[in-house]
Amino acid sequence: MDLDVFVTTHRAEWERLDHLLGRGRRLTGAEADELVALYQRTATHLSMIQSSAPDPVITARLTQLVARARAVVTGTRRASWRDAVRFLTEGFPAAVYRSRHWWVPTAVLSTLLAAVIGWWIGTHPEIQAAIAAPDQLRELTRPGGQYETYYSSHPAASFAAQVWTNNARAAALCLVLGAFLCVPVLWILFLNMANLGIGIGLMSSAGRLDTFLGLVLPHGLLELTAVFVAAGTGLRLGWTVIDPGPMTRRAALAQQGRAAIGMAIGLALVLFVSGVIEGFVTPSGLPTWARITIGIVAELAFLTYVYVLGGRAARAGDTGDIEASDRSAEVPTAG
């Protein structure tokens, strides 16, 4: 395609569209129809230029023009409580449900990795000696030691807020960094599982694994599930870069990226719940069985939420993406 000839041929249409957009609401019926037609043609022109003769200046101008026209044609819509309710009851659980083939294997393999690391450290004193000096290990694992006092070292409210912030940051990193071909997500997962495995190994070698699990399980079940969901979603996003499927790579990444943003918001709420449990339940004076029961109930509630509400929404066609009317315009692909 000769770009100069193409621009000369269609410049008048683009300028006419720009003129109509500048008039705002003062359009006659015929002018409104003309604006819609020019918007559709300009969107097609933009697609043709992008696919055949990409020029940064022309592409930027037409992209802005198409975006302005789309805002006028489709109108703007204010977010409402209905949107929030729909997100919590349909969009978010559907996105988690649809990505289960990524985060469930991630959860299983990561848990096995933590268990193997814990066994390796717990059965090899030389590895324990490489981690810390014997007196430091005793301080970590003794009754009333650092592993136990960690959860009560700060006021419950501030501790819960700190935990929530740290976990939400880790989940967000998994979601964002997934686009870099999955590698950063795998590294974040490994660090988390290594830390968990070290705790398991050291406390089991001291004969206090039951105490450690009694401290970790109340909040850890829900917390780790949220991290696994974030990691699985990040891995799915990274795989989209490698294999976008039947969609174009840009369209596939846009769809998965929008869903990932929604996942970040939803998982922040899930991690808030686990942070409250870690701040108020884990260090409480409740019996171990009661604290673990609270953690199991929270975990089962989340899984029920995902598989019942999310499964129903996914089967109805919800992908966790935003409403079609709120998405950026997707122009036709030139043949």
Short mmCIF file of C-alpha atoms in Angstrom, two decimals:
data_model
loop_
_atom_site.label_atom_id
_atom_site.label_comp_id
_atom_site.label_asym_id
_atom_site.label_seq_id
_atom_site.Cartn_x
_atom_site.Cartn_y
_atom_site.Cartn_z
CA MET A 1 0.00 0.00 0.00
CA ASP A 2 1.29 3.46 -0.96
CA LEU A 3 0.88 5.36 2.31
CA ASP A 4 1.10 8.83 0.75
CA VAL A 5 -1.66 8.03 -1.75
CA PHE A 6 -3.79 6.43 0.99
CA VAL A 7 -3.46 9.46 3.27
CA THR A 8 -4.22 11.88 0.44
CA THR A 9 -7.32 9.88 -0.50
CA HIS A 10 -8.78 9.72 3.00
CA ARG A 11 -7.50 12.89 4.69
CA ALA A 12 -10.71 14.76 3.96
CA GLU A 13 -12.76 12.08 5.76
CA TRP A 14 -10.53 12.25 8.83
CA GLU A 15 -10.71 16.02 8.92
CA ARG A 16 -14.48 15.90 8.55
CA LEU A 17 -14.69 13.43 11.46
CA ASP A 18 -12.48 15.70 13.56
CA HIS A 19 -14.72 18.66 12.70
CA LEU A 20 -17.89 16.78 13.72
CA LEU A 21 -16.30 15.68 16.98
CA GLY A 22 -15.45 19.30 17.74
CA ARG A 23 -19.13 20.26 17.55
CA GLY A 24 -20.00 18.13 20.54
CA ARG A 25 -23.74 17.74 21.09
CA ARG A 26 -24.71 20.32 18.47
CA LEU A 27 -25.15 17.74 15.70
CA THR A 28 -28.19 17.24 13.53
CA GLY A 29 -29.55 13.75 12.95
CA ALA A 30 -27.87 13.55 9.56
CA GLU A 31 -24.55 14.70 11.02
CA ALA A 32 -24.77 12.13 13.81
CA ASP A 33 -25.27 9.37 11.21
CA GLU A 34 -22.35 10.76 9.24
CA LEU A 35 -20.16 10.73 12.35
CA VAL A 36 -20.93 7.05 12.97
CA ALA A 37 -20.13 6.13 9.38
CA LEU A 38 -16.88 8.13 9.43
CA TYR A 39 -15.90 6.52 12.75
CA GLN A 40 -16.33 3.04 11.27
CA ARG A 41 -14.38 3.91 8.14
CA THR A 42 -11.57 5.58 10.09
CA ALA A 43 -11.28 2.54 12.35
CA THR A 44 -10.85 0.39 9.24
CA HIS A 45 -8.28 2.83 7.84
CA LEU A 46 -6.33 2.59 11.09
CA SER A 47 -6.32 -1.21 10.89
CA MET A 48 -5.14 -1.14 7.28
CA ILE A 49 -2.27 1.23 8.08
CA GLN A 50 -1.22 -0.80 11.13
CA SER A 51 -1.12 -4.04 9.18
CA SER A 52 0.26 -2.85 5.83
CA ALA A 53 2.26 0.35 6.24
CA PRO A 54 2.70 1.24 9.93
CA ASP A 55 3.64 4.87 10.39
CA PRO A 56 3.93 6.13 14.00
CA VAL A 57 2.67 9.64 13.27
CA ILE A 58 -0.37 8.62 11.21
CA THR A 59 -1.15 5.71 13.54
CA ALA A 60 -1.04 7.97 16.62
CA ARG A 61 -3.30 10.54 14.96
CA LEU A 62 -5.88 8.00 13.83
CA THR A 63 -5.78 6.13 17.15
CA GLN A 64 -6.64 9.33 18.99
CA LEU A 65 -9.32 10.17 16.45
CA VAL A 66 -10.91 6.73 16.69
CA ALA A 67 -10.83 6.85 20.49
CA ARG A 68 -12.55 10.25 20.56
CA ALA A 69 -15.16 9.12 18.07
CA ARG A 70 -15.84 5.94 19.98
CA ALA A 71 -16.40 7.93 23.19
CA VAL A 72 -19.00 10.04 21.38
CA VAL A 73 -20.67 7.13 19.57
CA THR A 74 -20.90 4.76 22.52
CA GLY A 75 -21.23 7.39 25.22
CA THR A 76 -19.78 7.19 28.69
CA ARG A 77 -21.06 5.11 31.52
CA ARG A 78 -20.52 5.72 35.20
CA ALA A 79 -19.52 2.87 37.43
CA SER A 80 -22.20 1.94 39.96
CA TRP A 81 -22.72 -0.40 42.87
CA ARG A 82 -24.27 -2.79 40.38
CA ASP A 83 -20.88 -3.06 38.66
CA ALA A 84 -19.19 -3.84 41.98
CA VAL A 85 -21.77 -6.49 42.84
CA ARG A 86 -21.47 -8.04 39.39
CA PHE A 87 -17.67 -8.10 39.71
CA LEU A 88 -17.78 -9.85 43.10
CA THR A 89 -20.51 -12.34 42.21
CA GLU A 90 -19.67 -13.06 38.57
CA GLY A 91 -16.57 -11.46 37.06
CA PHE A 92 -13.93 -12.25 39.68
CA PRO A 93 -15.03 -15.80 40.60
CA ALA A 94 -15.48 -16.61 36.89
CA ALA A 95 -11.93 -15.44 36.14
CA VAL A 96 -10.54 -17.56 38.99
CA TYR A 97 -12.62 -20.55 37.89
CA ARG A 98 -11.55 -20.27 34.24
CA SER A 99 -7.87 -20.15 35.25
CA ARG A 100 -8.14 -23.20 37.54
CA HIS A 101 -6.20 -25.36 35.08
CA TRP A 102 -3.25 -23.08 35.77
CA TRP A 103 -3.43 -22.35 39.49
CA VAL A 104 -4.49 -25.79 40.76
CA PRO A 105 -1.40 -27.53 39.28
CA THR A 106 0.65 -24.56 40.50
CA ALA A 107 -0.69 -25.10 44.02
CA VAL A 108 -0.03 -28.84 43.98
CA LEU A 109 3.51 -28.59 42.61
CA SER A 110 4.42 -25.67 44.88
CA THR A 111 3.15 -27.48 47.98
CA LEU A 112 5.14 -30.57 47.02
CA LEU A 113 8.22 -28.39 46.54
CA ALA A 114 7.81 -26.87 50.02
CA ALA A 115 7.38 -30.34 51.51
CA VAL A 116 10.51 -31.66 49.76
CA ILE A 117 12.56 -28.65 50.89
CA GLY A 118 11.24 -29.13 54.43
CA TRP A 119 12.14 -32.83 54.41
CA TRP A 120 15.58 -32.11 52.98
CA ILE A 121 16.39 -29.50 55.62
CA GLY A 122 14.81 -31.46 58.47
CA THR A 123 16.81 -34.62 57.74
CA HIS A 124 20.17 -33.03 56.97
CA PRO A 125 21.84 -31.31 59.94
CA GLU A 126 24.61 -29.99 57.71
CA ILE A 127 22.01 -28.02 55.71
CA GLN A 128 20.60 -26.59 58.96
CA ALA A 129 24.11 -25.56 59.99
CA ALA A 130 24.50 -23.72 56.68
CA ILE A 131 21.29 -21.76 57.34
CA ALA A 132 22.26 -20.42 60.79
CA ALA A 133 24.42 -21.07 63.82
CA PRO A 134 23.11 -23.65 66.35
CA ASP A 135 22.22 -21.01 68.98
CA GLN A 136 20.32 -19.02 66.37
CA LEU A 137 18.40 -22.13 65.29
CA ARG A 138 17.50 -22.86 68.93
CA GLU A 139 16.24 -19.29 69.32
CA LEU A 140 14.07 -19.71 66.24
CA THR A 141 12.53 -23.06 67.16
CA ARG A 142 12.35 -23.15 70.98
CA PRO A 143 9.00 -22.71 72.79
CA GLY A 144 8.34 -18.99 72.79
CA GLY A 145 11.01 -18.51 70.13
CA GLN A 146 10.95 -16.28 67.09
CA TYR A 147 8.71 -18.54 65.01
CA GLU A 148 6.02 -18.30 67.69
CA THR A 149 6.42 -14.67 68.76
CA TYR A 150 6.49 -13.41 65.15
CA TYR A 151 2.70 -13.40 64.99
CA SER A 152 2.28 -11.44 68.22
CA SER A 153 5.24 -9.10 67.88
CA HIS A 154 3.08 -6.14 66.80
CA PRO A 155 -0.43 -4.91 67.60
CA ALA A 156 -2.96 -7.08 65.73
CA ALA A 157 -4.40 -4.29 63.56
CA SER A 158 -1.05 -2.96 62.35
CA PHE A 159 0.30 -6.47 61.86
CA ALA A 160 -2.74 -7.45 59.77
CA ALA A 161 -2.32 -4.31 57.65
CA GLN A 162 1.38 -5.03 57.12
CA VAL A 163 0.71 -8.65 56.18
CA TRP A 164 -2.05 -7.64 53.77
CA THR A 165 0.19 -5.08 52.07
CA ASN A 166 3.08 -7.51 51.66
CA ASN A 167 0.92 -10.34 50.34
CA ALA A 168 -1.03 -8.08 47.99
CA ARG A 169 2.28 -6.80 46.61
CA ALA A 170 3.51 -10.36 46.01
CA ALA A 171 0.24 -11.31 44.27
CA ALA A 172 0.36 -8.17 42.12
CA LEU A 173 3.96 -8.92 41.11
CA CYS A 174 2.95 -12.42 40.03
CA LEU A 175 0.13 -10.98 37.91
CA VAL A 176 2.18 -8.18 36.35
CA LEU A 177 5.46 -10.03 35.80
CA GLY A 178 3.75 -12.99 34.17
CA ALA A 179 3.95 -11.20 30.84
CA PHE A 180 7.75 -11.63 30.95
CA LEU A 181 7.54 -15.24 29.73
CA CYS A 182 6.64 -16.66 33.19
CA VAL A 183 10.21 -16.63 34.58
CA PRO A 184 9.75 -13.97 37.33
CA VAL A 185 6.58 -15.70 38.54
CA LEU A 186 8.42 -19.01 38.94
CA TRP A 187 11.15 -17.25 40.91
CA ILE A 188 8.64 -15.56 43.26
CA LEU A 189 6.94 -18.91 43.81
CA PHE A 190 10.24 -20.60 44.53
CA LEU A 191 11.20 -17.99 47.14
CA ASN A 192 7.84 -18.33 48.90
CA MET A 193 8.00 -22.12 48.94
CA ALA A 194 11.65 -22.07 50.06
CA ASN A 195 10.74 -19.87 53.05
CA LEU A 196 7.88 -22.18 53.94
CA GLY A 197 10.06 -25.26 53.49
CA ILE A 198 12.78 -23.82 55.75
CA GLY A 199 10.23 -23.27 58.51
CA ILE A 200 8.88 -26.80 58.11
CA GLY A 201 12.37 -28.31 58.12
CA LEU A 202 13.72 -26.41 61.11
CA MET A 203 10.64 -26.88 63.28
CA SER A 204 10.34 -30.57 62.38
CA SER A 205 13.98 -31.15 63.31
CA ALA A 206 13.21 -29.59 66.69
CA GLY A 207 10.19 -31.88 67.12
CA ARG A 208 7.77 -28.95 66.94
CA LEU A 209 6.22 -29.33 63.48
CA ASP A 210 2.72 -29.51 65.02
CA THR A 211 3.24 -26.09 66.63
CA PHE A 212 4.47 -24.62 63.36
CA LEU A 213 1.51 -25.96 61.37
CA GLY A 214 -0.83 -24.73 64.09
CA LEU A 215 0.53 -21.24 63.52
CA VAL A 216 0.67 -21.34 59.71
CA LEU A 217 -2.52 -23.18 58.70
CA PRO A 218 -5.16 -20.77 60.11
CA HIS A 219 -4.19 -18.00 57.71
CA GLY A 220 -1.84 -19.87 55.37
CA LEU A 221 -4.47 -21.94 53.58
CA LEU A 222 -6.30 -18.92 52.21
CA GLU A 223 -3.17 -16.81 51.83
CA LEU A 224 -1.28 -19.41 49.82
CA THR A 225 -4.34 -20.15 47.69
CA ALA A 226 -4.50 -16.46 46.74
CA VAL A 227 -0.78 -16.49 45.89
CA PHE A 228 -1.24 -19.66 43.81
CA VAL A 229 -4.18 -18.08 41.94
CA ALA A 230 -2.07 -14.99 41.23
CA ALA A 231 0.89 -17.10 40.11
CA GLY A 232 -1.28 -19.32 37.91
CA THR A 233 -2.85 -16.26 36.31
CA GLY A 234 0.59 -14.75 35.77
CA LEU A 235 1.82 -17.95 34.14
CA ARG A 236 -1.26 -18.00 31.93
CA LEU A 237 -0.56 -14.41 30.90
CA GLY A 238 3.05 -15.31 30.11
CA TRP A 239 2.00 -18.29 28.04
CA THR A 240 -0.32 -16.01 26.06
CA VAL A 241 2.78 -14.15 24.88
CA ILE A 242 4.18 -17.44 23.62
CA ASP A 243 0.95 -18.91 22.24
CA PRO A 244 -1.93 -16.43 21.82
CA GLY A 245 -4.16 -19.07 20.21
CA PRO A 246 -6.65 -18.07 17.49
CA MET A 247 -6.56 -14.38 18.50
CA THR A 248 -3.86 -11.91 17.60
CA ARG A 249 -1.17 -11.66 20.25
CA ARG A 250 -2.16 -8.09 21.10
CA ALA A 251 -5.87 -8.93 21.43
CA ALA A 252 -5.15 -12.03 23.50
CA LEU A 253 -2.81 -10.12 25.82
CA ALA A 254 -5.36 -7.31 26.17
CA GLN A 255 -8.07 -9.77 27.16
CA GLN A 256 -5.88 -11.66 29.62
CA GLY A 257 -4.40 -8.42 30.96
CA ARG A 258 -7.80 -6.91 31.70
CA ALA A 259 -8.84 -10.09 33.49
CA ALA A 260 -5.56 -10.02 35.46
CA ILE A 261 -6.26 -6.48 36.64
CA GLY A 262 -9.65 -7.62 37.93
CA MET A 263 -7.96 -10.60 39.58
CA ALA A 264 -5.56 -8.25 41.39
CA ILE A 265 -8.49 -6.35 42.89
CA GLY A 266 -10.35 -9.49 43.88
CA LEU A 267 -7.27 -11.18 45.34
CA ALA A 268 -6.52 -8.05 47.38
CA LEU A 269 -9.89 -8.61 49.10
CA VAL A 270 -9.10 -12.30 49.65
CA LEU A 271 -5.71 -11.43 51.11
CA PHE A 272 -7.37 -8.86 53.35
CA VAL A 273 -9.38 -11.69 54.90
CA SER A 274 -6.27 -13.85 55.35
CA GLY A 275 -4.45 -10.84 56.84
CA VAL A 276 -7.23 -10.35 59.39
CA ILE A 277 -7.00 -14.02 60.33
CA GLU A 278 -3.21 -13.79 60.63
CA GLY A 279 -3.39 -10.64 62.70
CA PHE A 280 -6.23 -11.57 65.05
CA VAL A 281 -6.75 -15.37 64.99
CA THR A 282 -3.26 -16.88 64.60
CA PRO A 283 -1.75 -15.15 67.69
CA SER A 284 -4.97 -15.47 69.74
CA GLY A 285 -5.41 -17.67 72.77
CA LEU A 286 -7.82 -19.98 70.95
CA PRO A 287 -7.02 -23.69 70.98
CA THR A 288 -5.01 -24.90 68.02
CA TRP A 289 -7.92 -26.94 66.69
CA ALA A 290 -10.19 -23.87 66.77
CA ARG A 291 -7.68 -21.69 64.92
CA ILE A 292 -7.10 -24.34 62.25
CA THR A 293 -10.86 -24.84 61.90
CA ILE A 294 -11.29 -21.13 61.19
CA GLY A 295 -8.63 -21.37 58.49
CA ILE A 296 -10.25 -24.43 56.92
CA VAL A 297 -13.68 -22.77 56.93
CA ALA A 298 -12.24 -19.67 55.22
CA GLU A 299 -10.51 -21.82 52.60
CA LEU A 300 -13.62 -23.91 51.91
CA ALA A 301 -15.72 -20.75 51.67
CA PHE A 302 -13.39 -19.34 49.02
CA LEU A 303 -13.30 -22.58 47.01
CA THR A 304 -17.10 -22.83 47.16
CA TYR A 305 -17.35 -19.22 46.04
CA VAL A 306 -15.07 -19.95 43.06
CA TYR A 307 -16.50 -23.30 41.99
CA VAL A 308 -20.19 -22.51 42.56
CA LEU A 309 -20.57 -18.81 41.67
CA GLY A 310 -17.55 -18.75 39.37
CA GLY A 311 -18.46 -22.00 37.63
CA ARG A 312 -22.01 -20.81 37.03
CA ALA A 313 -20.83 -17.45 35.64
CA ALA A 314 -18.17 -19.09 33.46
CA ARG A 315 -20.69 -21.53 31.98
CA ALA A 316 -22.90 -18.53 31.20
CA GLY A 317 -20.04 -17.07 29.16
CA ASP A 318 -18.41 -14.68 31.65
CA THR A 319 -14.64 -14.56 31.10
CA GLY A 320 -13.78 -12.14 33.87
CA ASP A 321 -13.15 -9.43 31.28
CA ILE A 322 -14.76 -6.02 31.58
CA GLU A 323 -18.02 -5.24 29.81
CA ALA A 324 -17.71 -5.08 26.02
CA SER A 325 -18.96 -1.49 26.07
CA ASP A 326 -16.07 -0.48 28.32
CA ARG A 327 -13.30 -2.03 26.24
CA SER A 328 -11.11 -0.22 23.79
CA ALA A 329 -12.37 -0.38 20.27
CA GLU A 330 -11.10 -3.38 18.34
CA VAL A 331 -10.78 -2.45 14.73
CA PRO A 332 -11.30 -4.96 11.92
CA THR A 333 -8.27 -6.76 10.58
CA ALA A 334 -7.50 -5.86 7.01
CA GLY A 335 -7.50 -8.73 4.59
#
